[in-house]
């Protein structure tokens, strides 16, 4: 997921430029130069070999690109389909990257290219050293806490001022921290082995190129280009390993806070005073003390016991409870390292180890009882579920990914398809109607029985054909009726003198201002 996010960021950064290159389809002279510049910019940013602002890097990439992809090839490139253009861009980027790496190896350039292999080697050594030191610190704390808990069980009054519950939780926390650090250390070690193999492959590809590519003589591109692509792929793997080591180092540093909490809860002075007179045993010492004891298989009739030398691929065997004693967790309340040499009990297709022969015999009398005790102990201390790998016992509490089930993933996605990427294949003669097809079949069948006859007479021999042409009558139209309309004037009559005046009688005057009909 981390690598996919990094690739997605790079693709998003170059998406607009790649789109402008692959969607152009006009082989115009003005656009050829612009297209070549876009291809150069894409290759320069995709290589990631030095700063894009460095003039030396700019000059080297320009020279290499012109040698493998001249400007005259742009017209052929534009005529390709979008998918082929994208593949061609990727191939160009890998070939240019491989040539630049080869030139750096030959001392003919590559001043801006970092020595990634040396940097990666140093980063792996640093991450491994830091993780190893912190794992050793966890081991010391775990051994001290275990010794204190055992002494408290033997003599409860010995450490009356110290809470056994608090000490157990501190032990669980240290064991968890140790497990995570061991996982990160294993990843760093695995990466170191893979980087060594990649270095061998890189050196072999370089040596082969030195033999194939003579000085100043054109080489066969079919034999050379695959080697340049292989160099580019190996270089990308080096960059991915570098990102991974940085990621692991960041996680190791983030986990350091748990070690600091331990020193706050139990300072060194307090631990030193509590450990006076207490024998602190490491996990290796506990295992060595019990190497001479072994379970007698004949004492158990209905149970299967195995030993490391009798099991093929013992390292691949999945031991329950992360390799801790199956008896001590539920009975004593804290984990003790198990010793496979004592005997490995197989119960219901699961394998259990023990810290002593006595613990193995007690557990074997009733395994289900002690397994349930361990589950109850994990209910009291939830951190034991992850530490002892008891997720299958608490499926209802664990997320699907931790329980081994495939989680339901959701994401927003969008799909875009090209319009008319292929020429149209519409069949004009296609007919879906069955009766129309039958009619056409009958016509074709009748046509097979027809024949064309022709004859020629003496009168028509060597005569020319006569043609006549007539003009069709034009369309003529007449109109026998027209629409007309008239408008009657609106009456306008005014009356004067209705309000009265000084004389006693009212004299009204009527004025008619209506226009005549013929005036409108």
PDB file of N, CA and C in Angstrom, residues 8 17 117 121-122 139 142 147 177 216 278 293 311 342 394 409 440 466 481 492:
ATOM      1  N   UNK A   8       1.200   6.322  -7.167  1.00  0.00           N
ATOM      2  CA  UNK A   8       0.041   7.143  -7.517  1.00  0.00           C
ATOM      3  C   UNK A   8       0.404   8.625  -7.494  1.00  0.00           C
ATOM      4  N   UNK A  17       0.757  16.019 -18.258  1.00  0.00           N
ATOM      5  CA  UNK A  17       1.743  15.984 -19.345  1.00  0.00           C
ATOM      6  C   UNK A  17       1.566  14.742 -20.214  1.00  0.00           C
ATOM      7  N   UNK A 117      23.030   2.907  -4.315  1.00  0.00           N
ATOM      8  CA  UNK A 117      23.344   1.609  -3.713  1.00  0.00           C
ATOM      9  C   UNK A 117      24.146   1.766  -2.431  1.00  0.00           C
ATOM     10  N   UNK A 121      22.770   0.865   1.321  1.00  0.00           N
ATOM     11  CA  UNK A 121      23.510  -0.045   2.203  1.00  0.00           C
ATOM     12  C   UNK A 121      23.721   0.570   3.580  1.00  0.00           C
ATOM     13  N   UNK A 122      24.095   1.837   3.614  1.00  0.00           N
ATOM     14  CA  UNK A 122      24.305   2.522   4.886  1.00  0.00           C
ATOM     15  C   UNK A 122      22.990   2.660   5.657  1.00  0.00           C
ATOM     16  N   UNK A 139      14.823  -7.001  25.766  1.00  0.00           N
ATOM     17  CA  UNK A 139      15.146  -8.291  26.377  1.00  0.00           C
ATOM     18  C   UNK A 139      15.564  -8.119  27.834  1.00  0.00           C
ATOM     19  N   UNK A 142      12.482  -7.272  29.928  1.00  0.00           N
ATOM     20  CA  UNK A 142      11.590  -8.425  30.063  1.00  0.00           C
ATOM     21  C   UNK A 142      12.167  -9.451  31.030  1.00  0.00           C
ATOM     22  N   UNK A 147      11.841 -12.006  36.342  1.00  0.00           N
ATOM     23  CA  UNK A 147      12.492 -12.429  37.588  1.00  0.00           C
ATOM     24  C   UNK A 147      11.790 -11.834  38.803  1.00  0.00           C
ATOM     25  N   UNK A 177       6.309  -4.697  22.558  1.00  0.00           N
ATOM     26  CA  UNK A 177       7.308  -3.842  21.928  1.00  0.00           C
ATOM     27  C   UNK A 177       8.408  -4.681  21.287  1.00  0.00           C
ATOM     28  N   UNK A 216      32.250   3.732 -29.403  1.00  0.00           N
ATOM     29  CA  UNK A 216      32.040   4.531 -30.610  1.00  0.00           C
ATOM     30  C   UNK A 216      31.619   3.695 -31.805  1.00  0.00           C
ATOM     31  N   UNK A 278      17.935 -11.085  43.675  1.00  0.00           N
ATOM     32  CA  UNK A 278      17.097 -11.816  42.716  1.00  0.00           C
ATOM     33  C   UNK A 278      17.970 -12.233  41.533  1.00  0.00           C
ATOM     34  N   UNK A 293      16.028 -32.153  29.707  1.00  0.00           N
ATOM     35  CA  UNK A 293      14.754 -32.808  30.054  1.00  0.00           C
ATOM     36  C   UNK A 293      13.909 -32.957  28.805  1.00  0.00           C
ATOM     37  N   UNK A 311      10.619 -33.271  13.089  1.00  0.00           N
ATOM     38  CA  UNK A 311       9.672 -32.520  12.258  1.00  0.00           C
ATOM     39  C   UNK A 311      10.425 -31.895  11.095  1.00  0.00           C
ATOM     40  N   UNK A 342      11.838 -29.809  24.845  1.00  0.00           N
ATOM     41  CA  UNK A 342      11.128 -30.594  25.863  1.00  0.00           C
ATOM     42  C   UNK A 342      10.069 -31.461  25.203  1.00  0.00           C
ATOM     43  N   UNK A 394     -11.265 -14.605  19.594  1.00  0.00           N
ATOM     44  CA  UNK A 394     -12.055 -13.392  19.809  1.00  0.00           C
ATOM     45  C   UNK A 394     -12.418 -12.786  18.455  1.00  0.00           C
ATOM     46  N   UNK A 409     -13.583  -3.748   1.119  1.00  0.00           N
ATOM     47  CA  UNK A 409     -12.925  -2.497   0.750  1.00  0.00           C
ATOM     48  C   UNK A 409     -13.871  -1.655  -0.089  1.00  0.00           C
ATOM     49  N   UNK A 440     -35.676 -11.736 -48.831  1.00  0.00           N
ATOM     50  CA  UNK A 440     -34.418 -11.560 -49.554  1.00  0.00           C
ATOM     51  C   UNK A 440     -33.879 -12.904 -50.037  1.00  0.00           C
ATOM     52  N   UNK A 466     -29.337   6.988 -79.435  1.00  0.00           N
ATOM     53  CA  UNK A 466     -29.987   8.296 -79.457  1.00  0.00           C
ATOM     54  C   UNK A 466     -30.630   8.534 -78.098  1.00  0.00           C
ATOM     55  N   UNK A 481     -58.276  34.083 -53.641  1.00  0.00           N
ATOM     56  CA  UNK A 481     -58.941  34.716 -52.508  1.00  0.00           C
ATOM     57  C   UNK A 481     -57.887  35.403 -51.655  1.00  0.00           C
ATOM     58  N   UNK A 492     -66.623  58.979 -30.173  1.00  0.00           N
ATOM     59  CA  UNK A 492     -66.063  59.959 -29.250  1.00  0.00           C
ATOM     60  C   UNK A 492     -67.066  61.101 -29.124  1.00  0.00           C
TER      61      UNK A 492
END
